[in-house]
Amino acid sequence: MALTLPELPYARDALAPHMSAETLDFHYGKHHKAYVDNGNKLIAGTEFENMPLEDIVKKSSGKIFNNAAQVYNHNFFWNSLTPSQKAPGKKLTDALVKQFGGVEDFKKQFTEAAIGQFGSGWAWLVQNADGTLAITTTANADNPLTKGLKPLLTCDVWEHAYYIDYRNARPSFLEHFWALVNWEFVEKNLG
């Protein structure tokens, strides 16, 4: 099963002014595509060639893992965003209140984690096996699947995710991120 570059769930200019079409041209059209292309070259003729993406992420290492995990992470990131944001639903709101004290408290804690991630990586809202929620960060290509956690939301904090629009101001990127979060996608992922 070849790795694929899925179509974005919105037009490349749909996230403006929070994320420019130029950012999507580079981030999706070049970075994400490169992980797909490199991953396909690396898995050709290996045990991973016909595996679903999540299985490759869970079972591979090295270059294959890095490319496959970045494909997974980016797929998840694009789905975590929407140009037509709706308020969090009751199920998700109740879970965020229970775990973090409220939606705004969650956003503050998530933002702090994302800004505090040293170097390249990702910030995640995850669901633990016992159903509780947690905020975690991962470096480089790593993701919650490798730790048995269920991803609900992610924010890409690699510089290529925000450098065109915000230069080196990761905090400004995070401020704008909240205007794009696809709460329906997050709630759909909630077990």
mmCIF file of C-alpha atoms in Angstrom:
data_model
loop_
_atom_site.group_PDB
_atom_site.id
_atom_site.type_symbol
_atom_site.label_atom_id
_atom_site.label_comp_id
_atom_site.label_asym_id
_atom_site.label_seq_id
_atom_site.Cartn_x
_atom_site.Cartn_y
_atom_site.Cartn_z
ATOM 1 C CA MET A 1 0.000 0.000 0.000
ATOM 2 C CA ALA A 2 1.802 3.080 -1.231
ATOM 3 C CA LEU A 3 1.939 6.186 0.904
ATOM 4 C CA THR A 4 -0.264 8.876 -0.572
ATOM 5 C CA LEU A 5 -0.550 12.632 -0.355
ATOM 6 C CA PRO A 6 -4.232 13.108 0.489
ATOM 7 C CA GLU A 7 -6.098 16.061 -0.911
ATOM 8 C CA LEU A 8 -6.392 18.913 1.560
ATOM 9 C CA PRO A 9 -9.904 19.152 3.048
ATOM 10 C CA TYR A 10 -10.032 22.833 1.956
ATOM 11 C CA ALA A 11 -8.533 25.121 -0.670
ATOM 12 C CA ARG A 12 -4.903 26.161 -0.207
ATOM 13 C CA ASP A 13 -5.925 29.758 0.451
ATOM 14 C CA ALA A 14 -8.843 28.868 2.755
ATOM 15 C CA LEU A 15 -6.907 29.233 6.027
ATOM 16 C CA ALA A 16 -5.868 32.843 5.363
ATOM 17 C CA PRO A 17 -5.242 35.189 7.074
ATOM 18 C CA HIS A 18 -4.081 32.790 9.806
ATOM 19 C CA MET A 19 -2.109 30.560 7.444
ATOM 20 C CA SER A 20 -1.242 31.787 3.969
ATOM 21 C CA ALA A 21 -1.584 29.956 0.677
ATOM 22 C CA GLU A 22 2.191 30.347 0.312
ATOM 23 C CA THR A 23 2.705 28.442 3.569
ATOM 24 C CA LEU A 24 0.449 25.650 2.319
ATOM 25 C CA ASP A 25 2.235 25.615 -1.041
ATOM 26 C CA PHE A 26 5.523 24.944 0.730
ATOM 27 C CA HIS A 27 4.382 23.008 3.788
ATOM 28 C CA TYR A 28 1.854 20.729 2.092
ATOM 29 C CA GLY A 29 3.016 20.938 -1.512
ATOM 30 C CA LYS A 30 6.727 20.477 -0.863
ATOM 31 C CA HIS A 31 7.500 19.247 2.696
ATOM 32 C CA HIS A 32 4.575 16.847 3.081
ATOM 33 C CA LYS A 33 4.902 15.640 -0.522
ATOM 34 C CA ALA A 34 8.629 14.987 -0.014
ATOM 35 C CA TYR A 35 7.873 12.718 2.974
ATOM 36 C CA VAL A 36 5.394 10.766 0.829
ATOM 37 C CA ASP A 37 7.816 10.458 -2.104
ATOM 38 C CA ASN A 38 10.813 9.533 0.068
ATOM 39 C CA GLY A 39 8.736 7.128 2.147
ATOM 40 C CA ASN A 40 7.544 5.296 -0.959
ATOM 41 C CA LYS A 41 11.125 4.898 -2.208
ATOM 42 C CA LEU A 42 12.205 3.569 1.178
ATOM 43 C CA ILE A 43 9.380 1.041 1.639
ATOM 44 C CA ALA A 44 9.574 -0.346 -1.904
ATOM 45 C CA GLY A 45 10.498 -4.033 -1.721
ATOM 46 C CA THR A 46 10.390 -4.172 2.090
ATOM 47 C CA GLU A 47 7.988 -5.748 4.588
ATOM 48 C CA PHE A 48 6.359 -2.304 4.910
ATOM 49 C CA GLU A 49 5.425 -1.965 1.244
ATOM 50 C CA ASN A 50 1.844 -3.212 1.676
ATOM 51 C CA MET A 51 1.197 -2.133 5.276
ATOM 52 C CA PRO A 52 -1.282 0.554 6.283
ATOM 53 C CA LEU A 53 0.403 3.814 7.309
ATOM 54 C CA GLU A 54 -0.340 3.438 11.043
ATOM 55 C CA ASP A 55 1.275 -0.019 11.070
ATOM 56 C CA ILE A 56 4.389 1.295 9.321
ATOM 57 C CA VAL A 57 4.638 4.023 11.953
ATOM 58 C CA LYS A 58 4.264 1.521 14.799
ATOM 59 C CA LYS A 59 6.645 -1.103 13.400
ATOM 60 C CA SER A 60 9.405 0.750 11.536
ATOM 61 C CA SER A 61 12.481 2.671 12.593
ATOM 62 C CA GLY A 62 15.123 4.941 11.111
ATOM 63 C CA LYS A 63 14.494 6.613 7.772
ATOM 64 C CA ILE A 64 11.343 4.617 7.038
ATOM 65 C CA PHE A 65 9.850 5.644 10.388
ATOM 66 C CA ASN A 66 10.855 9.291 9.960
ATOM 67 C CA ASN A 67 9.165 9.610 6.573
ATOM 68 C CA ALA A 68 6.092 7.478 7.352
ATOM 69 C CA ALA A 69 5.525 9.197 10.703
ATOM 70 C CA GLN A 70 5.833 12.610 9.085
ATOM 71 C CA VAL A 71 3.223 11.574 6.497
ATOM 72 C CA TYR A 72 0.915 10.471 9.334
ATOM 73 C CA ASN A 73 1.595 13.598 11.410
ATOM 74 C CA HIS A 74 0.964 15.948 8.505
ATOM 75 C CA ASN A 75 -2.212 14.109 7.456
ATOM 76 C CA PHE A 76 -3.434 14.513 11.025
ATOM 77 C CA PHE A 77 -2.373 18.169 11.192
ATOM 78 C CA TRP A 78 -4.252 19.196 8.035
ATOM 79 C CA ASN A 79 -7.385 17.509 9.377
ATOM 80 C CA SER A 80 -6.927 19.297 12.709
ATOM 81 C CA LEU A 81 -7.523 22.592 10.868
ATOM 82 C CA THR A 82 -10.601 24.104 9.244
ATOM 83 C CA PRO A 83 -11.530 27.436 7.697
ATOM 84 C CA SER A 84 -15.082 27.007 9.084
ATOM 85 C CA GLN A 85 -14.526 26.605 12.804
ATOM 86 C CA LYS A 86 -17.429 25.662 15.050
ATOM 87 C CA ALA A 87 -17.388 25.696 18.858
ATOM 88 C CA PRO A 88 -16.322 22.498 20.622
ATOM 89 C CA GLY A 89 -19.205 20.066 21.099
ATOM 90 C CA LYS A 90 -20.589 19.060 24.492
ATOM 91 C CA LYS A 91 -18.745 15.726 24.726
ATOM 92 C CA LEU A 92 -15.387 17.359 24.003
ATOM 93 C CA THR A 93 -16.099 20.397 26.165
ATOM 94 C CA ASP A 94 -17.042 18.153 29.105
ATOM 95 C CA ALA A 95 -13.826 16.138 28.649
ATOM 96 C CA LEU A 96 -11.688 19.306 28.488
ATOM 97 C CA VAL A 97 -13.413 20.726 31.586
ATOM 98 C CA LYS A 98 -12.868 17.473 33.481
ATOM 99 C CA GLN A 99 -9.204 17.138 32.515
ATOM 100 C CA PHE A 100 -7.969 20.726 32.235
ATOM 101 C CA GLY A 101 -10.567 22.909 33.966
ATOM 102 C CA GLY A 102 -12.115 24.265 30.773
ATOM 103 C CA VAL A 103 -11.572 24.887 27.074
ATOM 104 C CA GLU A 104 -9.602 28.099 27.672
ATOM 105 C CA ASP A 105 -7.460 26.365 30.326
ATOM 106 C CA PHE A 106 -6.760 23.560 27.860
ATOM 107 C CA LYS A 107 -5.802 26.042 25.131
ATOM 108 C CA LYS A 108 -3.419 27.826 27.511
ATOM 109 C CA GLN A 109 -1.728 24.577 28.592
ATOM 110 C CA PHE A 110 -1.518 23.265 25.028
ATOM 111 C CA THR A 111 -0.048 26.574 23.833
ATOM 112 C CA GLU A 112 2.578 26.497 26.591
ATOM 113 C CA ALA A 113 3.541 22.938 25.643
ATOM 114 C CA ALA A 114 3.730 23.797 21.932
ATOM 115 C CA ILE A 115 5.832 26.901 22.502
ATOM 116 C CA GLY A 116 8.043 24.993 24.949
ATOM 117 C CA GLN A 117 8.800 22.124 22.553
ATOM 118 C CA PHE A 118 12.514 22.573 21.950
ATOM 119 C CA GLY A 119 13.409 22.466 18.277
ATOM 120 C CA SER A 120 11.311 20.655 15.706
ATOM 121 C CA GLY A 121 8.311 18.635 16.713
ATOM 122 C CA TRP A 122 4.638 18.458 17.494
ATOM 123 C CA ALA A 123 2.179 19.277 20.278
ATOM 124 C CA TRP A 124 -0.661 16.806 20.794
ATOM 125 C CA LEU A 125 -3.889 16.357 22.676
ATOM 126 C CA VAL A 126 -4.119 12.623 23.302
ATOM 127 C CA GLN A 127 -6.412 10.140 24.951
ATOM 128 C CA ASN A 128 -4.847 7.595 27.275
ATOM 129 C CA ALA A 129 -5.971 3.968 27.390
ATOM 130 C CA ASP A 130 -8.036 4.751 30.515
ATOM 131 C CA GLY A 131 -9.941 7.473 28.640
ATOM 132 C CA THR A 132 -8.268 10.435 30.320
ATOM 133 C CA LEU A 133 -6.856 13.236 28.197
ATOM 134 C CA ALA A 134 -3.309 14.580 28.214
ATOM 135 C CA ILE A 135 -1.152 17.099 26.413
ATOM 136 C CA THR A 136 2.159 15.831 25.137
ATOM 137 C CA THR A 137 4.877 16.920 22.764
ATOM 138 C CA THR A 138 7.041 14.856 20.475
ATOM 139 C CA ALA A 139 10.327 15.677 18.802
ATOM 140 C CA ASN A 140 11.016 15.451 15.097
ATOM 141 C CA ALA A 141 8.795 12.760 13.517
ATOM 142 C CA ASP A 142 7.726 10.988 16.701
ATOM 143 C CA ASN A 143 4.035 10.765 17.522
ATOM 144 C CA PRO A 144 1.649 9.323 20.136
ATOM 145 C CA LEU A 145 1.021 6.090 18.201
ATOM 146 C CA THR A 146 4.488 4.881 19.233
ATOM 147 C CA LYS A 147 3.472 5.217 22.890
ATOM 148 C CA GLY A 148 0.063 3.545 22.612
ATOM 149 C CA LEU A 149 -1.784 6.877 22.858
ATOM 150 C CA LYS A 150 -4.714 7.988 20.715
ATOM 151 C CA PRO A 151 -4.136 11.337 18.978
ATOM 152 C CA LEU A 152 -7.043 13.802 19.087
ATOM 153 C CA LEU A 153 -5.415 17.071 17.913
ATOM 154 C CA THR A 154 -1.963 18.168 16.787
ATOM 155 C CA CYS A 155 -0.069 21.333 16.043
ATOM 156 C CA ASP A 156 3.055 21.204 13.890
ATOM 157 C CA VAL A 157 5.771 23.295 15.530
ATOM 158 C CA TRP A 158 8.508 22.646 12.989
ATOM 159 C CA GLU A 159 9.672 26.043 11.718
ATOM 160 C CA HIS A 160 8.445 25.274 8.207
ATOM 161 C CA ALA A 161 4.888 25.270 9.608
ATOM 162 C CA TYR A 162 5.021 28.965 10.443
ATOM 163 C CA TYR A 163 8.205 30.650 9.208
ATOM 164 C CA ILE A 164 6.737 32.180 6.035
ATOM 165 C CA ASP A 165 3.870 33.810 7.935
ATOM 166 C CA TYR A 166 5.347 34.416 11.397
ATOM 167 C CA ARG A 167 9.124 34.161 10.916
ATOM 168 C CA ASN A 168 10.585 32.925 14.215
ATOM 169 C CA ALA A 169 7.536 33.900 16.314
ATOM 170 C CA ARG A 170 6.123 30.525 17.312
ATOM 171 C CA PRO A 171 3.871 32.170 19.959
ATOM 172 C CA SER A 172 2.166 34.273 17.242
ATOM 173 C CA PHE A 173 1.614 31.127 15.175
ATOM 174 C CA LEU A 174 -0.038 29.458 18.182
ATOM 175 C CA GLU A 175 -2.339 32.452 18.712
ATOM 176 C CA HIS A 176 -3.571 32.077 15.129
ATOM 177 C CA PHE A 177 -3.710 28.259 15.337
ATOM 178 C CA TRP A 178 -6.708 28.472 17.694
ATOM 179 C CA ALA A 179 -8.780 30.270 15.045
ATOM 180 C CA LEU A 180 -8.346 27.237 12.767
ATOM 181 C CA VAL A 181 -8.776 24.251 15.104
ATOM 182 C CA ASN A 182 -11.283 21.754 13.747
ATOM 183 C CA TRP A 183 -13.106 20.935 16.976
ATOM 184 C CA GLU A 184 -15.447 18.541 15.130
ATOM 185 C CA PHE A 185 -12.419 16.468 14.050
ATOM 186 C CA VAL A 186 -11.074 16.486 17.618
ATOM 187 C CA GLU A 187 -14.419 15.347 19.033
ATOM 188 C CA LYS A 188 -14.753 12.645 16.353
ATOM 189 C CA ASN A 189 -11.376 11.238 17.500
ATOM 190 C CA LEU A 190 -12.473 11.195 21.141
ATOM 191 C CA GLY A 191 -13.265 7.641 22.206
#
